[in-house]
PDB file of C-alpha atoms in Angstrom:
ATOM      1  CA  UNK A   1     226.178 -18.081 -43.838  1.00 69.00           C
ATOM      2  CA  UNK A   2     227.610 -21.248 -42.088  1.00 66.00           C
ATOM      3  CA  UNK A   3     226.671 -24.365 -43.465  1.00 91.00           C
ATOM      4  CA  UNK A   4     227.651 -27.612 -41.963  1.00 96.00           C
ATOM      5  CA  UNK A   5     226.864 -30.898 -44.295  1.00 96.00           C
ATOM      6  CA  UNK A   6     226.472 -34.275 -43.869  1.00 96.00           C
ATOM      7  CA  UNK A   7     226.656 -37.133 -46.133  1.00 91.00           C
ATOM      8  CA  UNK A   8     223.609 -39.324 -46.016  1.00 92.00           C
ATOM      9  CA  UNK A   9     220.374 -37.832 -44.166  1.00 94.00           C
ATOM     10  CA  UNK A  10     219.440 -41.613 -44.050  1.00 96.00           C
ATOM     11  CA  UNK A  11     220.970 -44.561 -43.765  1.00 96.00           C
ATOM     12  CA  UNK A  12     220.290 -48.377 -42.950  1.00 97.00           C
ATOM     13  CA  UNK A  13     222.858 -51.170 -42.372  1.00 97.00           C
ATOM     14  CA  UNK A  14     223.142 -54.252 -40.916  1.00 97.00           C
ATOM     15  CA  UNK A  15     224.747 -55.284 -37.624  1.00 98.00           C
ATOM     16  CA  UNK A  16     228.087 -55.730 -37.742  1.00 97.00           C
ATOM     17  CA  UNK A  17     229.115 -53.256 -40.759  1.00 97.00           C
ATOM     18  CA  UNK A  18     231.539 -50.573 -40.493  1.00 97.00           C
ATOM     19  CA  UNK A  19     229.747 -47.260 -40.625  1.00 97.00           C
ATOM     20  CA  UNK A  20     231.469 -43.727 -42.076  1.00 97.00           C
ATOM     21  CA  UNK A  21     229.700 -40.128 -41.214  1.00 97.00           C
ATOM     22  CA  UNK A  22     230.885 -37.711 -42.698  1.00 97.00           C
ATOM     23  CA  UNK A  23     230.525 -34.184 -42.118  1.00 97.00           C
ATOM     24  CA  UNK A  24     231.681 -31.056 -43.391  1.00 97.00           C
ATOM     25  CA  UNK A  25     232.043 -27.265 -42.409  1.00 96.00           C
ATOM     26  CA  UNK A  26     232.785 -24.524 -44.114  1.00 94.00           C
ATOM     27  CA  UNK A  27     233.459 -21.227 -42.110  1.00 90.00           C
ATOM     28  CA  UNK A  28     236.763 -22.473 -41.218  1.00 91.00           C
ATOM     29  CA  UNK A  29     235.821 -23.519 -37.529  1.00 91.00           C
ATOM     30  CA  UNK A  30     238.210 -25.001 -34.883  1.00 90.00           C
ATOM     31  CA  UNK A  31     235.656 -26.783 -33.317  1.00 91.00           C
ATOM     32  CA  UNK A  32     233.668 -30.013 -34.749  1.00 94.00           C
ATOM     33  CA  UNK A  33     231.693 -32.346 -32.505  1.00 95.00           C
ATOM     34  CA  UNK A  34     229.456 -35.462 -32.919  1.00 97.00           C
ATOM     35  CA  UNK A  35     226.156 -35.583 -31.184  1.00 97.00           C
ATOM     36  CA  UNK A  36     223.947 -38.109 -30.689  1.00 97.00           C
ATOM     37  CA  UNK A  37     219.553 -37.497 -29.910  1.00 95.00           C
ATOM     38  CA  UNK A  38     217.382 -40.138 -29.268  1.00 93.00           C
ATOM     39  CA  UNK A  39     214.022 -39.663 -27.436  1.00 87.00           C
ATOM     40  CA  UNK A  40     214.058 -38.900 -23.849  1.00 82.00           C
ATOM     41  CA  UNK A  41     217.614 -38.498 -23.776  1.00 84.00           C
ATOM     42  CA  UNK A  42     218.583 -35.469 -25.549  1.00 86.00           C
ATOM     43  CA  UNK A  43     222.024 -34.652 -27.326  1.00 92.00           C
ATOM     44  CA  UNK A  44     224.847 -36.662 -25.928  1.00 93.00           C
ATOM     45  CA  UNK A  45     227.719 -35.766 -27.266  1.00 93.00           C
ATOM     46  CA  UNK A  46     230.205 -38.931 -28.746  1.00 96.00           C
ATOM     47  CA  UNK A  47     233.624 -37.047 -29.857  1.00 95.00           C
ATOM     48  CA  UNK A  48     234.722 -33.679 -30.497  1.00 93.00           C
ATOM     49  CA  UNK A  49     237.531 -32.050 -31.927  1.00 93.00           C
ATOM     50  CA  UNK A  50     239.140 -28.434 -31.703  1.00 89.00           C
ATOM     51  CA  UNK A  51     241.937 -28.546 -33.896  1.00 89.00           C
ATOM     52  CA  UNK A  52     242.979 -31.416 -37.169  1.00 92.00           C
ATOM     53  CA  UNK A  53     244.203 -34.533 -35.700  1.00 90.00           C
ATOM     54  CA  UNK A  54     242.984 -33.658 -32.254  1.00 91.00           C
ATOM     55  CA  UNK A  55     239.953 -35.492 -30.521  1.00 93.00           C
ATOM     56  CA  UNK A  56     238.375 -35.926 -27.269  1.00 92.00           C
ATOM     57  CA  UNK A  57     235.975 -38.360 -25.860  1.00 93.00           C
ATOM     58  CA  UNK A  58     232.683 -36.718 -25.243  1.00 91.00           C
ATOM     59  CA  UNK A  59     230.079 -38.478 -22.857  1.00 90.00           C
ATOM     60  CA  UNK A  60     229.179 -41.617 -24.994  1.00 95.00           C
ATOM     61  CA  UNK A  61     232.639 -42.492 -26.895  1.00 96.00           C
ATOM     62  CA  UNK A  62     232.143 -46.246 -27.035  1.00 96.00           C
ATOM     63  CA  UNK A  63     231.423 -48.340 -29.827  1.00 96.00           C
ATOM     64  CA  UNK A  64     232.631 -44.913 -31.769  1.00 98.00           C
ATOM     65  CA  UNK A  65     236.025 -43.329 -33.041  1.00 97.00           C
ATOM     66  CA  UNK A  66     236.455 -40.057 -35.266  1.00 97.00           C
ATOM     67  CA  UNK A  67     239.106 -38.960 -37.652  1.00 97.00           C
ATOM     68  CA  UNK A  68     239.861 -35.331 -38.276  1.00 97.00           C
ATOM     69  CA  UNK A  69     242.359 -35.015 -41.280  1.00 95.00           C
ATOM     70  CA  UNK A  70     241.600 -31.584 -42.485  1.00 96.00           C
ATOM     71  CA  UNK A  71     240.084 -28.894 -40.648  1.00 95.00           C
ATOM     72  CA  UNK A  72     236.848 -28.663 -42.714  1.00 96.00           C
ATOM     73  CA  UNK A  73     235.801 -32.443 -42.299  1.00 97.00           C
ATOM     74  CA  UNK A  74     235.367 -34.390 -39.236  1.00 97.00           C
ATOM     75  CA  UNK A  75     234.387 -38.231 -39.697  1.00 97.00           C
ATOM     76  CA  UNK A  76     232.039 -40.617 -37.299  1.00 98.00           C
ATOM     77  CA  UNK A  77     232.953 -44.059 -37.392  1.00 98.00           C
ATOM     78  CA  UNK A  78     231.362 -47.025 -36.201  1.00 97.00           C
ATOM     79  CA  UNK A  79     233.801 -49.920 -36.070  1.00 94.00           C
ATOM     80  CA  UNK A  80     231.206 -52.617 -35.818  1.00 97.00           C
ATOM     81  CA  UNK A  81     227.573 -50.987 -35.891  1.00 97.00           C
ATOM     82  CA  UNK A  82     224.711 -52.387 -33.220  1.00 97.00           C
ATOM     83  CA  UNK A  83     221.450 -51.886 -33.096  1.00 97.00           C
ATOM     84  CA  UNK A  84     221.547 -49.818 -30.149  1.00 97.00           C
ATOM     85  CA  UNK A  85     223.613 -47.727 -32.420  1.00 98.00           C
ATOM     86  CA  UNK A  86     220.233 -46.912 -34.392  1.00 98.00           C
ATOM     87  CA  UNK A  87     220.117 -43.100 -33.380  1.00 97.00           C
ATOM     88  CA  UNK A  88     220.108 -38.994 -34.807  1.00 97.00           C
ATOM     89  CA  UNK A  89     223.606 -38.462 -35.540  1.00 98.00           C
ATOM     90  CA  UNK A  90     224.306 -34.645 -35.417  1.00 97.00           C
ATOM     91  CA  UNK A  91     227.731 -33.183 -36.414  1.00 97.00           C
ATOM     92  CA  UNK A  92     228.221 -29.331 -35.421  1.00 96.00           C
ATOM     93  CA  UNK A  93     231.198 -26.881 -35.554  1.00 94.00           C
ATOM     94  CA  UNK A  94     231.703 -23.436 -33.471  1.00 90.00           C
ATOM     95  CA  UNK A  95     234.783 -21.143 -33.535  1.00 84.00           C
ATOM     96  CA  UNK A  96     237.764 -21.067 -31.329  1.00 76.00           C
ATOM     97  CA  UNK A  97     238.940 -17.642 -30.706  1.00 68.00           C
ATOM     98  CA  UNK A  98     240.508 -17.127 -27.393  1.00 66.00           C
ATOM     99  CA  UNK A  99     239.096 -18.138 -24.467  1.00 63.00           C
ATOM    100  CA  UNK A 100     235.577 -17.615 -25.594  1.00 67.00           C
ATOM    101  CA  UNK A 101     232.590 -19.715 -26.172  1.00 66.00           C
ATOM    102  CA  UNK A 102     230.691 -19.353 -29.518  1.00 80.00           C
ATOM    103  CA  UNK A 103     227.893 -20.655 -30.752  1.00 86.00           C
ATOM    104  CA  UNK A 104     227.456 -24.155 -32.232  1.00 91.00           C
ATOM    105  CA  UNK A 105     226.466 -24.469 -35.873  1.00 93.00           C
ATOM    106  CA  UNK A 106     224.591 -28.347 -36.694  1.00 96.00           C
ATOM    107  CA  UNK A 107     224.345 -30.153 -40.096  1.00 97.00           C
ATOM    108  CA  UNK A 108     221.157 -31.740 -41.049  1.00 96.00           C
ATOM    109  CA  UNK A 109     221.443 -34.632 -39.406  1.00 96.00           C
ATOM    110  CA  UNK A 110     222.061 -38.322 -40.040  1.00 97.00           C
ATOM    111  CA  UNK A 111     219.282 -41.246 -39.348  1.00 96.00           C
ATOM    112  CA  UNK A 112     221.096 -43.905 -38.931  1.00 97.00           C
ATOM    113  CA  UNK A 113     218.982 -47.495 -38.430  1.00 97.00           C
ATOM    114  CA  UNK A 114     220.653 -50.722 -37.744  1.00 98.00           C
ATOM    115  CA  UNK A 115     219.453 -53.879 -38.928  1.00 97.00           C
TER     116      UNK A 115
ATOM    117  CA  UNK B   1     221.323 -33.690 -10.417  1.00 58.00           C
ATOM    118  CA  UNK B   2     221.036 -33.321 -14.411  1.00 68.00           C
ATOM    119  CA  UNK B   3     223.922 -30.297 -15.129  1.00 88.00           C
ATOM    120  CA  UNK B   4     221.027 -27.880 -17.049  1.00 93.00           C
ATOM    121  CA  UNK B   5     217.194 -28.713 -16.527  1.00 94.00           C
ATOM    122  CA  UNK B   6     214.526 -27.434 -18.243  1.00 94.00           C
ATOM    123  CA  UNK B   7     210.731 -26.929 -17.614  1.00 91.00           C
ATOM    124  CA  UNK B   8     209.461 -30.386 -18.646  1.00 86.00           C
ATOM    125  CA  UNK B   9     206.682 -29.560 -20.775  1.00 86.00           C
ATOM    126  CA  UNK B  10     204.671 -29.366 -23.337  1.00 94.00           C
ATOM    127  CA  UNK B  11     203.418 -26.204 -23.491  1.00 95.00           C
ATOM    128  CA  UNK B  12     200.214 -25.994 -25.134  1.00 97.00           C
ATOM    129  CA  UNK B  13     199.216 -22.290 -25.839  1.00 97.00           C
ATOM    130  CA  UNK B  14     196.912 -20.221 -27.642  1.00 97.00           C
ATOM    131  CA  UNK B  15     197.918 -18.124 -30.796  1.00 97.00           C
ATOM    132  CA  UNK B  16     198.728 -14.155 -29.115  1.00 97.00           C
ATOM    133  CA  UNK B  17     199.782 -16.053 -25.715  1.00 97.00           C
ATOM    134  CA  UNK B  18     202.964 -15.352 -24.163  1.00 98.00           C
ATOM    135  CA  UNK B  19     205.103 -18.053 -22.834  1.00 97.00           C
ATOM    136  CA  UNK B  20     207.913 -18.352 -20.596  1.00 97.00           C
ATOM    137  CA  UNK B  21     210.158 -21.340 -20.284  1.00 96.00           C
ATOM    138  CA  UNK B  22     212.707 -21.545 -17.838  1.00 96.00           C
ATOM    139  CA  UNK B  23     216.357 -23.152 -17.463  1.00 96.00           C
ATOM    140  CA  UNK B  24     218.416 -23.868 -14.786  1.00 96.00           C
ATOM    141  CA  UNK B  25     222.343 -24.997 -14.751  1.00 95.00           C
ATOM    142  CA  UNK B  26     224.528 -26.238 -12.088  1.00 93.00           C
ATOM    143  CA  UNK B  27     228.160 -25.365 -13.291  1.00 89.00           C
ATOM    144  CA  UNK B  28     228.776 -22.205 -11.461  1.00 88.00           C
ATOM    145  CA  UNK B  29     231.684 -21.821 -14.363  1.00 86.00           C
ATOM    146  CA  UNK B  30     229.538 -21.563 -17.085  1.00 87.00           C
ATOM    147  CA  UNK B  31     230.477 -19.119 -19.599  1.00 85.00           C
ATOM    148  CA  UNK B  32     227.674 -18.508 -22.664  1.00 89.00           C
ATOM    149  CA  UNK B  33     224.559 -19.088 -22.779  1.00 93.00           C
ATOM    150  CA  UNK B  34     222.206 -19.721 -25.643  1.00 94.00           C
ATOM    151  CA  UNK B  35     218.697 -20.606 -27.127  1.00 97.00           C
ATOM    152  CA  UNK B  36     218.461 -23.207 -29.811  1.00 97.00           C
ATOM    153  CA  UNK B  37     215.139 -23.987 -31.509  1.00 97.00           C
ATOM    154  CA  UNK B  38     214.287 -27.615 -32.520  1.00 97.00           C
ATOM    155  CA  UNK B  39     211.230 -28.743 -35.296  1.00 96.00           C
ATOM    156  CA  UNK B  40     210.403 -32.049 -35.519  1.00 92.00           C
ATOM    157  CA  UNK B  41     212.788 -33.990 -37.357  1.00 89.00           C
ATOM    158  CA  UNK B  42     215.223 -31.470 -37.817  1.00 93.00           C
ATOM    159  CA  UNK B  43     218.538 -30.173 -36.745  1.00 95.00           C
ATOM    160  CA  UNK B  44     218.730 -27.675 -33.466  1.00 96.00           C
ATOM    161  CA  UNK B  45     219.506 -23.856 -34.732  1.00 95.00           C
ATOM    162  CA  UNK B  46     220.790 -21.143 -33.035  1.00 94.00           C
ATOM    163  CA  UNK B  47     217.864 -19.015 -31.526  1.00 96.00           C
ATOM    164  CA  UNK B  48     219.546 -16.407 -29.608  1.00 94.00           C
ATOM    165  CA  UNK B  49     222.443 -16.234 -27.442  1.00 92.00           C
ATOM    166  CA  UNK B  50     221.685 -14.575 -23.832  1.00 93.00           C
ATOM    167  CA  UNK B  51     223.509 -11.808 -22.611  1.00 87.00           C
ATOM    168  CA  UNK B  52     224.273 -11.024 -18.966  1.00 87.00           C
ATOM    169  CA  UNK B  53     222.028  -7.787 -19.297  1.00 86.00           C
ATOM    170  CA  UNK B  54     219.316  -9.283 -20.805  1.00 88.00           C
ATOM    171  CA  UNK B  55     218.373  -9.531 -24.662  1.00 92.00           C
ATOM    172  CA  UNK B  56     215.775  -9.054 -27.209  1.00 94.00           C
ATOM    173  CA  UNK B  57     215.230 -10.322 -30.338  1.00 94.00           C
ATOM    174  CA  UNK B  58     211.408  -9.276 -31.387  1.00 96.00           C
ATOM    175  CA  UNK B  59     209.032 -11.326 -29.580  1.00 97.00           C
ATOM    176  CA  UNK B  60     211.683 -13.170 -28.155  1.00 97.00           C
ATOM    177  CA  UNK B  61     213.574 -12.201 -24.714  1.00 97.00           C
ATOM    178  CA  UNK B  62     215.946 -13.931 -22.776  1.00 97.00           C
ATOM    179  CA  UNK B  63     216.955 -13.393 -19.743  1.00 96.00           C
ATOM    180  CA  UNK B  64     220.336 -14.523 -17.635  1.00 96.00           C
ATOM    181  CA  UNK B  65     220.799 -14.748 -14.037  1.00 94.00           C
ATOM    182  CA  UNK B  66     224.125 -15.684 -12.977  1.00 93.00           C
ATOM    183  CA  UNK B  67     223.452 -15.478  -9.340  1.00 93.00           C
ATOM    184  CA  UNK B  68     221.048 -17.751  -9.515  1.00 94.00           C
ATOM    185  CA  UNK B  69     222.243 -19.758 -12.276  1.00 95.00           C
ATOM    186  CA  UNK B  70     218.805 -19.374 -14.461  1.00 95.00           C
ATOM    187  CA  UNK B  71     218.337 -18.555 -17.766  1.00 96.00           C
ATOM    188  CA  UNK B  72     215.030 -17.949 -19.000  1.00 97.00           C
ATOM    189  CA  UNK B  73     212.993 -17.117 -22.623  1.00 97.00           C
ATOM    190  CA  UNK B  74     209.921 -14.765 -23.173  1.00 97.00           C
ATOM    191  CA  UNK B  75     207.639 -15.670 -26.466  1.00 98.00           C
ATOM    192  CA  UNK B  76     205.660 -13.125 -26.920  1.00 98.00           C
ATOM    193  CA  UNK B  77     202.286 -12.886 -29.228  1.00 98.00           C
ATOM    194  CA  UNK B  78     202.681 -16.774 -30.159  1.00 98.00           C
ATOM    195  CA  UNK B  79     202.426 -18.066 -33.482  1.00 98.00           C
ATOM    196  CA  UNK B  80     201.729 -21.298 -34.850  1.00 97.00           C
ATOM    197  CA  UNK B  81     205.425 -21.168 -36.259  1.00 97.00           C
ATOM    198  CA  UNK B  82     206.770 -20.973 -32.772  1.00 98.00           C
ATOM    199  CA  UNK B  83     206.119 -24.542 -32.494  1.00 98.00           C
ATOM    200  CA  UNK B  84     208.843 -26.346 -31.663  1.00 97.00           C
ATOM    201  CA  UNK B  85     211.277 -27.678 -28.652  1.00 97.00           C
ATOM    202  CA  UNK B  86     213.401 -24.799 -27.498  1.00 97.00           C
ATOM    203  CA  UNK B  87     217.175 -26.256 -25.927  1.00 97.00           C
ATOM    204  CA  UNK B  88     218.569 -24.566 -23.280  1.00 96.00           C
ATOM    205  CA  UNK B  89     222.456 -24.476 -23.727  1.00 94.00           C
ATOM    206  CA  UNK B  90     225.128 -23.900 -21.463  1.00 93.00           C
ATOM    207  CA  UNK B  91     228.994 -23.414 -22.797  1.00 89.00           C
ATOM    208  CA  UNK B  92     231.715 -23.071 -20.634  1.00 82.00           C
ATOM    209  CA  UNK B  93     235.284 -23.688 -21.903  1.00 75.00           C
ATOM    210  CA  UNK B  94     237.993 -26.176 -20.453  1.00 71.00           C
ATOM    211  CA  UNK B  95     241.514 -27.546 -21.236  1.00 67.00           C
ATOM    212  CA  UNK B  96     240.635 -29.266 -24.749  1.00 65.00           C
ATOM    213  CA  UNK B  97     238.055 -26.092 -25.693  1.00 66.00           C
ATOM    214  CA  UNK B  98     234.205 -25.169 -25.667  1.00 73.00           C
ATOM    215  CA  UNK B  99     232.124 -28.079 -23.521  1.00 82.00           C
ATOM    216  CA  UNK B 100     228.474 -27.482 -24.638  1.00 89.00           C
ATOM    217  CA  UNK B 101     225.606 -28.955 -22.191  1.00 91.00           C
ATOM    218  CA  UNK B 102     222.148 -29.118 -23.916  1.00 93.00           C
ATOM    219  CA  UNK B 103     219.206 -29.579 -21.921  1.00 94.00           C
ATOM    220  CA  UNK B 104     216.484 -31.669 -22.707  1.00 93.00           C
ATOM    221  CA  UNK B 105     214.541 -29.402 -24.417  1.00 94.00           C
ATOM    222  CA  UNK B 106     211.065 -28.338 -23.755  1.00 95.00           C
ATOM    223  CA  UNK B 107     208.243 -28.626 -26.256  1.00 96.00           C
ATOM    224  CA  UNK B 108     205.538 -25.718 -27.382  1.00 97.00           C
ATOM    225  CA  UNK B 109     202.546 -26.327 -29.553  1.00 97.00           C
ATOM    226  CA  UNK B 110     201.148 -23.080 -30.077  1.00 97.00           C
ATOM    227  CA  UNK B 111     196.924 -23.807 -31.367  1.00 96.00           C
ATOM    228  CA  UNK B 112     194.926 -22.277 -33.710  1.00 95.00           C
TER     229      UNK B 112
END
């Protein structure tokens, strides 16, 4: 059974900190992305990754970097954290095999509130 | 033009209705195709993927229309449990790998 983990389910900080997400997989998948859901809008995705050390903007990169050291963890980082930052964070993985598309497996979630 | 829509909703329906929500995508190169079920405060999970021929899963069917590039779910014989907002997700795959769209979801409160 996949499971994908990440570290807080809640979390409150003030403007200006540096934020760390953390999220880990561990069915050995390729793929790792950070999402982002807020009402009305839906997922929008923030970075992804499909191999260690690789990463690609998604649709809503700014404010946001990522770090992807080993191929089980993939890491959400808010340099300077906003209040319009105050969001769902959701970190999934999927496999790479190919030049198929597989299914996307999500952690719990993150709620993330800036003060 | 929003690259997968979805019926807006909510759908309010009767335990023992059946319910059909459709989706619609616009990337003619879309690849997979899947069904995600969201509850309220919790993370999207894997529903069912939809097959070009069509798929059941119990009370659940999904349909795929390439041509037409529409994508649709069945509930059959509701129950309170189905409530939830169902995602509509298209995957196609590109230079850097998979490229997942979600659509915005649409909501069903199945009633007592």
């Amino acid at each position: 059974d996949v499971k994908v983990t990440q570290s807080s389910r809640y979390l409150v900080k003030r403007t200006g900190e540096k934020v760390f997400l953390e999220c880990v997989q561990d069915m050995d998948h390729e793929n790792m992305f950070w999402y982002r859901q807020d009402p009305g809008l839906g997922l929008r995705l923030i970075y992804f990754s499909y191999d260690v050390k690789m990463k690609e903007k998604g649709d809503i990169p700014e404010g946001y970097s990522v770090s992807r050291e080993k191929k089980e963890r993939f890491s959400l980082i808010l340099e300077s954290a906003s209040t319009n930052q105050t969001s769902m964070y959701l970190c999934a993985s999927s496999l790479k095999i190919g030049t198929g598309t597989y299914e996307q497996y999500f952690g719990p979630g993150t709620r993330l509130t800036v003060t | 033009r929003k690259e997968v829509e979805q019926d807006p909703g909510p759908f309010n329906v009767p335990e023992g209705a059946t319910v059909a929500f459709n989706c619609t995508y616009s990337n003619s190169a879309s690849q997979s195709f899947f069904w995600y079920r969201q509850d309220c405060r919790k993370e999207p999970k894997l529903l069912m993927s939809v097959y070009s021929s069509g798929n059941e899963d119990g009370r659940f069917t999904a349909q795929l229309n390439r041509a037409s590039q529409y994508i649709s779910l069945l509930i059959r014989d509701s129950k309170l449990s189905d409530s939830a907002t169902y995602l509509c997700v298209v995957a196609i795959r590109d230079n850097y790998g998979q490229n997942f769209v979600f659509g915005p979801g649409t909501r069903l409160s199945v009633l007592p």
